[in-house]
PDB file of C-alpha atoms in Angstrom:
ATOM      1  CA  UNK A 143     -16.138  -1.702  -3.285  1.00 56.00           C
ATOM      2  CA  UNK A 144     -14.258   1.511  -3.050  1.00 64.00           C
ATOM      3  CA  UNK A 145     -12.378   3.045  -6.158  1.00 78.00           C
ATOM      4  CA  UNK A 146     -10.224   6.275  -6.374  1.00 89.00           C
ATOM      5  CA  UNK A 147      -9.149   7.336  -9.759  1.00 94.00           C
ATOM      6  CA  UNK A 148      -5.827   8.998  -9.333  1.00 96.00           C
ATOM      7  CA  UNK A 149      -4.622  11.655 -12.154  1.00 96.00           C
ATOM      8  CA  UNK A 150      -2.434  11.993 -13.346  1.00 96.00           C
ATOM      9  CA  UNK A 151      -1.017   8.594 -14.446  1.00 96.00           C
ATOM     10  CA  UNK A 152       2.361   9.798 -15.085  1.00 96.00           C
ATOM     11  CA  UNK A 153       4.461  13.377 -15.308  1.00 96.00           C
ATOM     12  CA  UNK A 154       7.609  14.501 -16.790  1.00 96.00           C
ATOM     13  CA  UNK A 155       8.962  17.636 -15.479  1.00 96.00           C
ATOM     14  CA  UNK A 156      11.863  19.317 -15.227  1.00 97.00           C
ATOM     15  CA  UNK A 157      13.742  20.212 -11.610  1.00 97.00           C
ATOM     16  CA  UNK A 158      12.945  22.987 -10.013  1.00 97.00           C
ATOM     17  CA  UNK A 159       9.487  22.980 -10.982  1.00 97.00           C
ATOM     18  CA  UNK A 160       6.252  22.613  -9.179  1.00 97.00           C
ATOM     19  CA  UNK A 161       3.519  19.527  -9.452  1.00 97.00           C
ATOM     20  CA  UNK A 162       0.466  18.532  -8.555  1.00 97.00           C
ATOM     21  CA  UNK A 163      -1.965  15.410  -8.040  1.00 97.00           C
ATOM     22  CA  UNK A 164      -4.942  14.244  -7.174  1.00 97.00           C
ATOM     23  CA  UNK A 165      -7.751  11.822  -6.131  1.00 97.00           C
ATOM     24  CA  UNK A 166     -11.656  11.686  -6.303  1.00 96.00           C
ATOM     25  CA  UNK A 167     -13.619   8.676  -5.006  1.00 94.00           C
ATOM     26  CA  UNK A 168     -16.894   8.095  -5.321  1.00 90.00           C
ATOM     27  CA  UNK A 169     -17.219   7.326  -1.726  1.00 89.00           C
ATOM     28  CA  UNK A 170     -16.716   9.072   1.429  1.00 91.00           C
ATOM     29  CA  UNK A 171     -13.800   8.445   3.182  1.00 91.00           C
ATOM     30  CA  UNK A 172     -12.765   9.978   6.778  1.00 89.00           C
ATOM     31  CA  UNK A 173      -8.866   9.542   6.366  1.00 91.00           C
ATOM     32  CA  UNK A 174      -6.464  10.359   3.208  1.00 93.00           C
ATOM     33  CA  UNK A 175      -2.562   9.084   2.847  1.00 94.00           C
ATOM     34  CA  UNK A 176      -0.576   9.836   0.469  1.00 96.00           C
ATOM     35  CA  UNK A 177       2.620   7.098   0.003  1.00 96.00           C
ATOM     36  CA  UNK A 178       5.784   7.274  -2.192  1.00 97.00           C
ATOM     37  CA  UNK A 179       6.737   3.927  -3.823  1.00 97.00           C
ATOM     38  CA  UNK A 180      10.681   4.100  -4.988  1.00 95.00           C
ATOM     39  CA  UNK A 181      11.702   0.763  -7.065  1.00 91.00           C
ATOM     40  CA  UNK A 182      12.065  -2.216  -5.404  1.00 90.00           C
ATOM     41  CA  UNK A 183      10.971  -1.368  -1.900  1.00 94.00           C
ATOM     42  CA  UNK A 184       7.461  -0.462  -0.115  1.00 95.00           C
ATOM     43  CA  UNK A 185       5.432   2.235  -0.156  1.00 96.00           C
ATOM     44  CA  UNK A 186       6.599   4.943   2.311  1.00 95.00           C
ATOM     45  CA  UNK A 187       3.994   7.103   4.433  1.00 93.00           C
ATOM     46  CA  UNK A 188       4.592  10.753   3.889  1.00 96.00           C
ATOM     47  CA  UNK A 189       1.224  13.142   4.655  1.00 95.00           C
ATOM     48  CA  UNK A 190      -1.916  11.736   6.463  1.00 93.00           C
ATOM     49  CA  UNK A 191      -5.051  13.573   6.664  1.00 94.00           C
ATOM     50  CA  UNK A 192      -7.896  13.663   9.128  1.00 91.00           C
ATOM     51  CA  UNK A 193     -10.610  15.711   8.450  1.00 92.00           C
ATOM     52  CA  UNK A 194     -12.384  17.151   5.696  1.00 93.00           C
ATOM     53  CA  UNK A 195     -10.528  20.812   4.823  1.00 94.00           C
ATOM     54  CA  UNK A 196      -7.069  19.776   6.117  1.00 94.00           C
ATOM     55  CA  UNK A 197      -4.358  21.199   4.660  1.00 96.00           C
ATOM     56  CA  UNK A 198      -1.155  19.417   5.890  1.00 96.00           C
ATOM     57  CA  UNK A 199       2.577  20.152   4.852  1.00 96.00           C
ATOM     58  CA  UNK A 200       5.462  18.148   5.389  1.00 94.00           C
ATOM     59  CA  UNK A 201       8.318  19.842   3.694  1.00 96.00           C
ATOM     60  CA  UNK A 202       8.244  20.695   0.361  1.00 97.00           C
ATOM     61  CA  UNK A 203       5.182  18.435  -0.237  1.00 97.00           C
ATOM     62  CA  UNK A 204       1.309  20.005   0.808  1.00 98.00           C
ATOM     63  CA  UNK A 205      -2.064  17.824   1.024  1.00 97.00           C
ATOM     64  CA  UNK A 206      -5.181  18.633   1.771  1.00 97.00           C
ATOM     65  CA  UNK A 207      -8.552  16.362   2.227  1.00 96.00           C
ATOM     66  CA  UNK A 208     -11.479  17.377   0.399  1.00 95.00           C
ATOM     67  CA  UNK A 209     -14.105  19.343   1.474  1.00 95.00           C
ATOM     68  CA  UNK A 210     -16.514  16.694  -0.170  1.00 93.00           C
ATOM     69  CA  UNK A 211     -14.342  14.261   1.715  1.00 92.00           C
ATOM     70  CA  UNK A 212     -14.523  12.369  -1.421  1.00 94.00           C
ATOM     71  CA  UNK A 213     -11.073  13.826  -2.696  1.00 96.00           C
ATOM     72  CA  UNK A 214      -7.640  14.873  -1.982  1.00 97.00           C
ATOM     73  CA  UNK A 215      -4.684  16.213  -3.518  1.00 97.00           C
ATOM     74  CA  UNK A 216      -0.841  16.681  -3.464  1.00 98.00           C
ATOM     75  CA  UNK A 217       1.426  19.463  -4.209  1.00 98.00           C
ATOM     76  CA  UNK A 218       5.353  19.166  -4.559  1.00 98.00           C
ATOM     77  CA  UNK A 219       7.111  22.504  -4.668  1.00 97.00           C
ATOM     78  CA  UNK A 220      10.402  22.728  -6.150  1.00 97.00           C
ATOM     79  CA  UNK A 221      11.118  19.608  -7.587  1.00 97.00           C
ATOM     80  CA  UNK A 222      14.192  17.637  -7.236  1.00 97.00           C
ATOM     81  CA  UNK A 223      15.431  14.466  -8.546  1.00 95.00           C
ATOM     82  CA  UNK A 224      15.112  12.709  -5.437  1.00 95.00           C
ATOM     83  CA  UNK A 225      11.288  13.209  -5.615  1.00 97.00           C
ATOM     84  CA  UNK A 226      11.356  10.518  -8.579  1.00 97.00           C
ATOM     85  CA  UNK A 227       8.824   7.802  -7.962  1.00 97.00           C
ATOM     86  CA  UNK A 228       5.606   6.312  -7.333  1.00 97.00           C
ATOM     87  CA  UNK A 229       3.117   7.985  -5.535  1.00 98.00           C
ATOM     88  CA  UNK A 230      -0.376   6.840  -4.387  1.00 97.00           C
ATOM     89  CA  UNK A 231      -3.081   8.077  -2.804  1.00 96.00           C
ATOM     90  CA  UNK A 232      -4.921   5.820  -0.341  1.00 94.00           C
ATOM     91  CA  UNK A 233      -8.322   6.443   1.559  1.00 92.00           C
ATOM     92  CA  UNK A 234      -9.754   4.738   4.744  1.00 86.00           C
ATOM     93  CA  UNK A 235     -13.420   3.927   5.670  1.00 78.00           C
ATOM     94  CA  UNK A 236     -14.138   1.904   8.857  1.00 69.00           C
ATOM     95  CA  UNK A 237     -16.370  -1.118   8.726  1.00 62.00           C
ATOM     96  CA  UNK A 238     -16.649  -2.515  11.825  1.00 60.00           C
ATOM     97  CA  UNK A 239     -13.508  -3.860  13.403  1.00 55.00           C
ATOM     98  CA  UNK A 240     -11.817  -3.516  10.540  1.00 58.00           C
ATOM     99  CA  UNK A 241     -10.142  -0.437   8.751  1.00 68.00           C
ATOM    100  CA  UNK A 242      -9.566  -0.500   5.204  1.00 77.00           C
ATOM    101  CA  UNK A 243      -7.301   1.182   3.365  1.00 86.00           C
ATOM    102  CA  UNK A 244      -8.096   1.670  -0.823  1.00 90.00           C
ATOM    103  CA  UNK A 245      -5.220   2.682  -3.129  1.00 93.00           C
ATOM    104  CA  UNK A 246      -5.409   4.695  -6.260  1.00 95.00           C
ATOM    105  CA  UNK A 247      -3.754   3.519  -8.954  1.00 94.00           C
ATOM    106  CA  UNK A 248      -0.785   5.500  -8.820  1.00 96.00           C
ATOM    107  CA  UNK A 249       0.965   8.660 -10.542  1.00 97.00           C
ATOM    108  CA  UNK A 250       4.600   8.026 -12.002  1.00 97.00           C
ATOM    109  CA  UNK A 251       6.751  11.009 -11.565  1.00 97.00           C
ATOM    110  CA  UNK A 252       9.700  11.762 -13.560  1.00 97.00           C
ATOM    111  CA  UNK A 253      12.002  14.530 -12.724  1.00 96.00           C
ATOM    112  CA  UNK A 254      14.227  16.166 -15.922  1.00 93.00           C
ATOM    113  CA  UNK A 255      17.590  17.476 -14.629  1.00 88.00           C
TER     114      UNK A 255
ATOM    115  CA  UNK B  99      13.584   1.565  15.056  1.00 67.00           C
ATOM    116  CA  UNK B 100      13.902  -1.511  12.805  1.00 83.00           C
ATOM    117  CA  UNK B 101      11.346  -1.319   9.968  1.00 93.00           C
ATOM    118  CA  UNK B 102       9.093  -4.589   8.171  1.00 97.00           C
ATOM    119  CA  UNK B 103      10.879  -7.204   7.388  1.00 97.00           C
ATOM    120  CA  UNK B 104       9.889  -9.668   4.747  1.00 98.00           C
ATOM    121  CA  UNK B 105      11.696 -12.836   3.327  1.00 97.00           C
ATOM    122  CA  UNK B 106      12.462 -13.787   0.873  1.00 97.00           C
ATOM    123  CA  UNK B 107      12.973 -11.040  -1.012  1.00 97.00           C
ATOM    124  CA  UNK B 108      12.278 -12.605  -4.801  1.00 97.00           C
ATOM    125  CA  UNK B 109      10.957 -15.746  -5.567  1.00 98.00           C
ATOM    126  CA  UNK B 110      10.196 -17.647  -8.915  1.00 98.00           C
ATOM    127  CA  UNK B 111       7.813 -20.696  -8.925  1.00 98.00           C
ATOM    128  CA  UNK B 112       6.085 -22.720 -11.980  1.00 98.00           C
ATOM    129  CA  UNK B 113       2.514 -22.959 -11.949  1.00 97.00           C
ATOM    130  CA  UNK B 114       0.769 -25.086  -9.322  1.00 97.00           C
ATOM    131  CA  UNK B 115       3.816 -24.968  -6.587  1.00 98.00           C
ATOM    132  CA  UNK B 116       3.664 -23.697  -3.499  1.00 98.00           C
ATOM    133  CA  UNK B 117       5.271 -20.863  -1.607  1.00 98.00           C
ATOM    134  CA  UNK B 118       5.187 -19.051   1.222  1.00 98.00           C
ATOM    135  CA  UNK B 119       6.790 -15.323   2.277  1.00 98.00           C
ATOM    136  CA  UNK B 120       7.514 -14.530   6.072  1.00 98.00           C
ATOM    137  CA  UNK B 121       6.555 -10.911   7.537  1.00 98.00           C
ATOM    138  CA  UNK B 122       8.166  -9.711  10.928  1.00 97.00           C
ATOM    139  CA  UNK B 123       6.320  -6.703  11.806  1.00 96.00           C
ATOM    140  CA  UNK B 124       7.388  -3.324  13.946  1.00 95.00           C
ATOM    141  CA  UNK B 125       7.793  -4.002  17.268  1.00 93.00           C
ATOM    142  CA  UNK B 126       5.307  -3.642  19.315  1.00 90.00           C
ATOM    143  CA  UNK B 127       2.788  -3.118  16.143  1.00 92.00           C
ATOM    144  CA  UNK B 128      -0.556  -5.301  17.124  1.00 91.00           C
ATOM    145  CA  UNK B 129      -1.687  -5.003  13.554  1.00 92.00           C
ATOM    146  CA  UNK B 130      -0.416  -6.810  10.336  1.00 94.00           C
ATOM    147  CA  UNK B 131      -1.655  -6.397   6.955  1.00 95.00           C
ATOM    148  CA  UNK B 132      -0.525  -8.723   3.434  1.00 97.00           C
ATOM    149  CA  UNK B 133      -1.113  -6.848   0.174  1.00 97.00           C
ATOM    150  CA  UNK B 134      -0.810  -7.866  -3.315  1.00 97.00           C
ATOM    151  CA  UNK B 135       0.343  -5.079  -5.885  1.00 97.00           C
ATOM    152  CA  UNK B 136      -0.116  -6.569  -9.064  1.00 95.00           C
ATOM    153  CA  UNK B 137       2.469  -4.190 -11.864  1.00 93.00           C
ATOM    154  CA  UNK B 138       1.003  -0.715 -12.328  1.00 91.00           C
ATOM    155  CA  UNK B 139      -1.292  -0.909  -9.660  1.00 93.00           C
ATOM    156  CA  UNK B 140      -1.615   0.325  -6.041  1.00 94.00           C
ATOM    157  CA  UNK B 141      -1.303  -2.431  -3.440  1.00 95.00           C
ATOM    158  CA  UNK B 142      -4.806  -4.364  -2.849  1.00 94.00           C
ATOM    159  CA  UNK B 143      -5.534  -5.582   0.825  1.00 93.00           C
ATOM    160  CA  UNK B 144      -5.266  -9.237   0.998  1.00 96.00           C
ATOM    161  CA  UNK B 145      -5.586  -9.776   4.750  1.00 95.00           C
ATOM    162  CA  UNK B 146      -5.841  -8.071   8.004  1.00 93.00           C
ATOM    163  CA  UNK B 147      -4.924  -8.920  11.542  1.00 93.00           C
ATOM    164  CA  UNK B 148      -5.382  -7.761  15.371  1.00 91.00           C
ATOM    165  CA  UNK B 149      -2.681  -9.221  17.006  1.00 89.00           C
ATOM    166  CA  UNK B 150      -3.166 -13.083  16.323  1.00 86.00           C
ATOM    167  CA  UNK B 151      -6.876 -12.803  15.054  1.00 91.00           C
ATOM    168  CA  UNK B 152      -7.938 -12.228  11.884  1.00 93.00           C
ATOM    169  CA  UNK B 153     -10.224  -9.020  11.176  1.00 90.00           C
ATOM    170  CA  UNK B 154     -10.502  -9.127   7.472  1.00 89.00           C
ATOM    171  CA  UNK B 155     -10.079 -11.691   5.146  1.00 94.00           C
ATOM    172  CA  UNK B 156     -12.955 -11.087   2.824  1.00 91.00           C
ATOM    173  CA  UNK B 157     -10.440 -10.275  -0.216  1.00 91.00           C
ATOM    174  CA  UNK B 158      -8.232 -13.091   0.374  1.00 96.00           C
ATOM    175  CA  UNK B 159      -8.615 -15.993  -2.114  1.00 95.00           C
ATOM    176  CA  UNK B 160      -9.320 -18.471  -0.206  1.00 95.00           C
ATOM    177  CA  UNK B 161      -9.072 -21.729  -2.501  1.00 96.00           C
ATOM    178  CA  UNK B 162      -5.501 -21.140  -2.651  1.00 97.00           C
ATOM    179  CA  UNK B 163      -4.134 -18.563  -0.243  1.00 98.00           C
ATOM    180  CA  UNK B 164      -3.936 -18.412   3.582  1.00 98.00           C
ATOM    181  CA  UNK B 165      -2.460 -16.798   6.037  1.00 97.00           C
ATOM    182  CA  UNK B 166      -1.388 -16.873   9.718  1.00 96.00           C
ATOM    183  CA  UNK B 167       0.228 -14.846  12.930  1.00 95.00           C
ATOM    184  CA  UNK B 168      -0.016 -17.697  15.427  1.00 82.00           C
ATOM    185  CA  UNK B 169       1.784 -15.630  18.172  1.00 87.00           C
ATOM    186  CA  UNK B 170       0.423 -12.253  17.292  1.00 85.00           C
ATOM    187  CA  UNK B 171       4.089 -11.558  16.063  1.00 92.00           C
ATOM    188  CA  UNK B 172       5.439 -12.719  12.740  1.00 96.00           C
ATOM    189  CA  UNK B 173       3.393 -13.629  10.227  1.00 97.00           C
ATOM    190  CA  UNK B 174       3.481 -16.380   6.832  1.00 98.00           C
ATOM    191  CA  UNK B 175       1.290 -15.795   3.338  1.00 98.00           C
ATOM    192  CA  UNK B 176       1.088 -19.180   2.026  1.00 98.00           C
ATOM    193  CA  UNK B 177      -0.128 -19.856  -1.978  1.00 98.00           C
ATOM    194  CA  UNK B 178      -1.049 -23.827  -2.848  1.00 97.00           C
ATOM    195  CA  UNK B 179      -1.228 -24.097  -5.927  1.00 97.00           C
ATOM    196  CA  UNK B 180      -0.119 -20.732  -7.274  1.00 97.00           C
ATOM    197  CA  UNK B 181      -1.486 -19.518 -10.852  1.00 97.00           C
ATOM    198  CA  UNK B 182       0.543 -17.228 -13.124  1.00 97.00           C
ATOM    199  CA  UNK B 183      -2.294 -14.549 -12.557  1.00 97.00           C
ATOM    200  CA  UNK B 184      -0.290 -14.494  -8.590  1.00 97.00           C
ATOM    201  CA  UNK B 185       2.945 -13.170 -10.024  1.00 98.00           C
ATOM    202  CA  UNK B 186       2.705  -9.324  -8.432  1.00 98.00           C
ATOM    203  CA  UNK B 187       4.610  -8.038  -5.276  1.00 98.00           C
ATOM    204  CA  UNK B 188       2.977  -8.769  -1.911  1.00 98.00           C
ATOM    205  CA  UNK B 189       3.775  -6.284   1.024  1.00 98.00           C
ATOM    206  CA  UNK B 190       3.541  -7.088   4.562  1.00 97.00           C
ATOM    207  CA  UNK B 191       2.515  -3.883   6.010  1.00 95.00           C
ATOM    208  CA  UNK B 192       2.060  -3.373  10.281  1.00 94.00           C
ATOM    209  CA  UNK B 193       0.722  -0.715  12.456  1.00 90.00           C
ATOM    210  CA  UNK B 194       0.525   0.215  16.147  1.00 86.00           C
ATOM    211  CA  UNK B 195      -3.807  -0.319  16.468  1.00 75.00           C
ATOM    212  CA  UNK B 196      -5.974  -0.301  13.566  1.00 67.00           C
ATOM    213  CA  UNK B 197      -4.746   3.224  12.746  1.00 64.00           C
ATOM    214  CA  UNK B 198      -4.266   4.539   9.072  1.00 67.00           C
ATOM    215  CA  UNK B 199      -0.593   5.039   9.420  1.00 83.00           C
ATOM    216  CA  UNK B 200       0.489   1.796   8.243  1.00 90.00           C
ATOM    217  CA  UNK B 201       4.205   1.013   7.679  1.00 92.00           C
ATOM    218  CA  UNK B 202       5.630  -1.237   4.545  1.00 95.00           C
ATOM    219  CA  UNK B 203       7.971  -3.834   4.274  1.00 97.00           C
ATOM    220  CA  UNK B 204      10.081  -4.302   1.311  1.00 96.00           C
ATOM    221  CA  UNK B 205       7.972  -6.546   0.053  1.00 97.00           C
ATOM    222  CA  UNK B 206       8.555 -10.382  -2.242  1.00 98.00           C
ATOM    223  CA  UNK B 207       8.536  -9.987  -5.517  1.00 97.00           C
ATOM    224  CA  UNK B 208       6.605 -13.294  -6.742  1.00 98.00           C
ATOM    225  CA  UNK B 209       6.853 -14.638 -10.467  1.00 98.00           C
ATOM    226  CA  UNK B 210       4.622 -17.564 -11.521  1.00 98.00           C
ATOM    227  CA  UNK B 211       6.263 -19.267 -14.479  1.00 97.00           C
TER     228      UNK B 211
END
């Protein structure tokens, strides 16, 4: 089946500061999501990409798909505590009827006051 | 707009019982998804439906798990006989068509003693 290998696994970094992850597959895939997981509750839907070369901002957080369409990555500018969590990529391929969604594995973010 | 809701919200079973966890989608959202995220791990599709039919079930364990949206509405995960390899998090998750943008619930946190 699908499998996206997310890096980093976890960050520390301090506020104010910039980060960055990513996702490769090994497989096409023709969208790209990228959720934040906070403790205790569901993952939350914050950038969704379309087509390959997107480059899509939603506040201080920028993704773009691949070229390859076989990657994707996130960028959070300015850290701030708030922006402590889970996040995970996710990558959908159509199979008939059906649309499945593949997570990554997940990068732990930790914000340093 | 009320979000996912999912019931109960924790739950903590021996070995070989049975449970079951109750998903009441977005209005008006035809599709319903149950995922299992085991710890440290993104969420893994379980099983996928269009309004009250099932599109994808080929990940769903089927000795011992089943599921069902009889009205195309709300929705039950049911485990008989659960293993301790079951304890994880399973998220109800429900979107307008088969679109990418899916939406989370809070999720049931399961533990198989």
């Amino acid at each position: 089946g699908q499998q996206l290998n997310q890096s980093p696994q976890s960050m520390f970094i301090q506020e104010g500061e910039d980060v960055s992850m990513n996702c490769t597959s090994s497989s096409i895939f023709n969208t790209w999501l990228w959720y934040k997981q906070d403790p205790g509750e569901g993952p939350v839907l914050l950038i969704a990409l379309y087509k390959a070369g997107e480059l899509t901002s939603n506040g201080r957080l920028t993704a773009q798909f691949g070229i390859t369409r076989k990657d994707s990555f996130l960028n959070i500018s300015a850290s701030i505590p708030s922006d402590v969590g889970i996040y995970f990529c996710a990558g959908s391929f159509s199979s008939g009827s059906a649309r499945q969604l593949t997570f990554g594995s997940g990068t732990q973010l930790t914000v340093l006051p | 707009e009320a979000g996912v809701a999912q019931s109960p919200r924790y739950k903590i079973i021996e070995k070989r019982q049975s449970v079951a966890f109750w998903c009441n989608p977005i209005s008006g959202h035809a599709t319903l998804y149950w995922y299992q995220q085991i710890l440290g791990q993104g969420p893994k599709l379980l099983i996928q439906f269009q309004n009250n039919g099932v599109v994808d079930d080929s990940q769903l364990p089927k000795d011992r798990f089943s599921a069902e949206r009889l009205k195309g509405v709300d929705s039950t995960l049911k485990i008989q006989p659960a293993k301790l390899e079951d304890s994880a998090v399973y998220l109800c998750a429900s979107s307008p068509g088969q679109g990418d943008e899916q939406y989370f619930g809070p999720g049931t946190r399961l533990t198989v003693t």
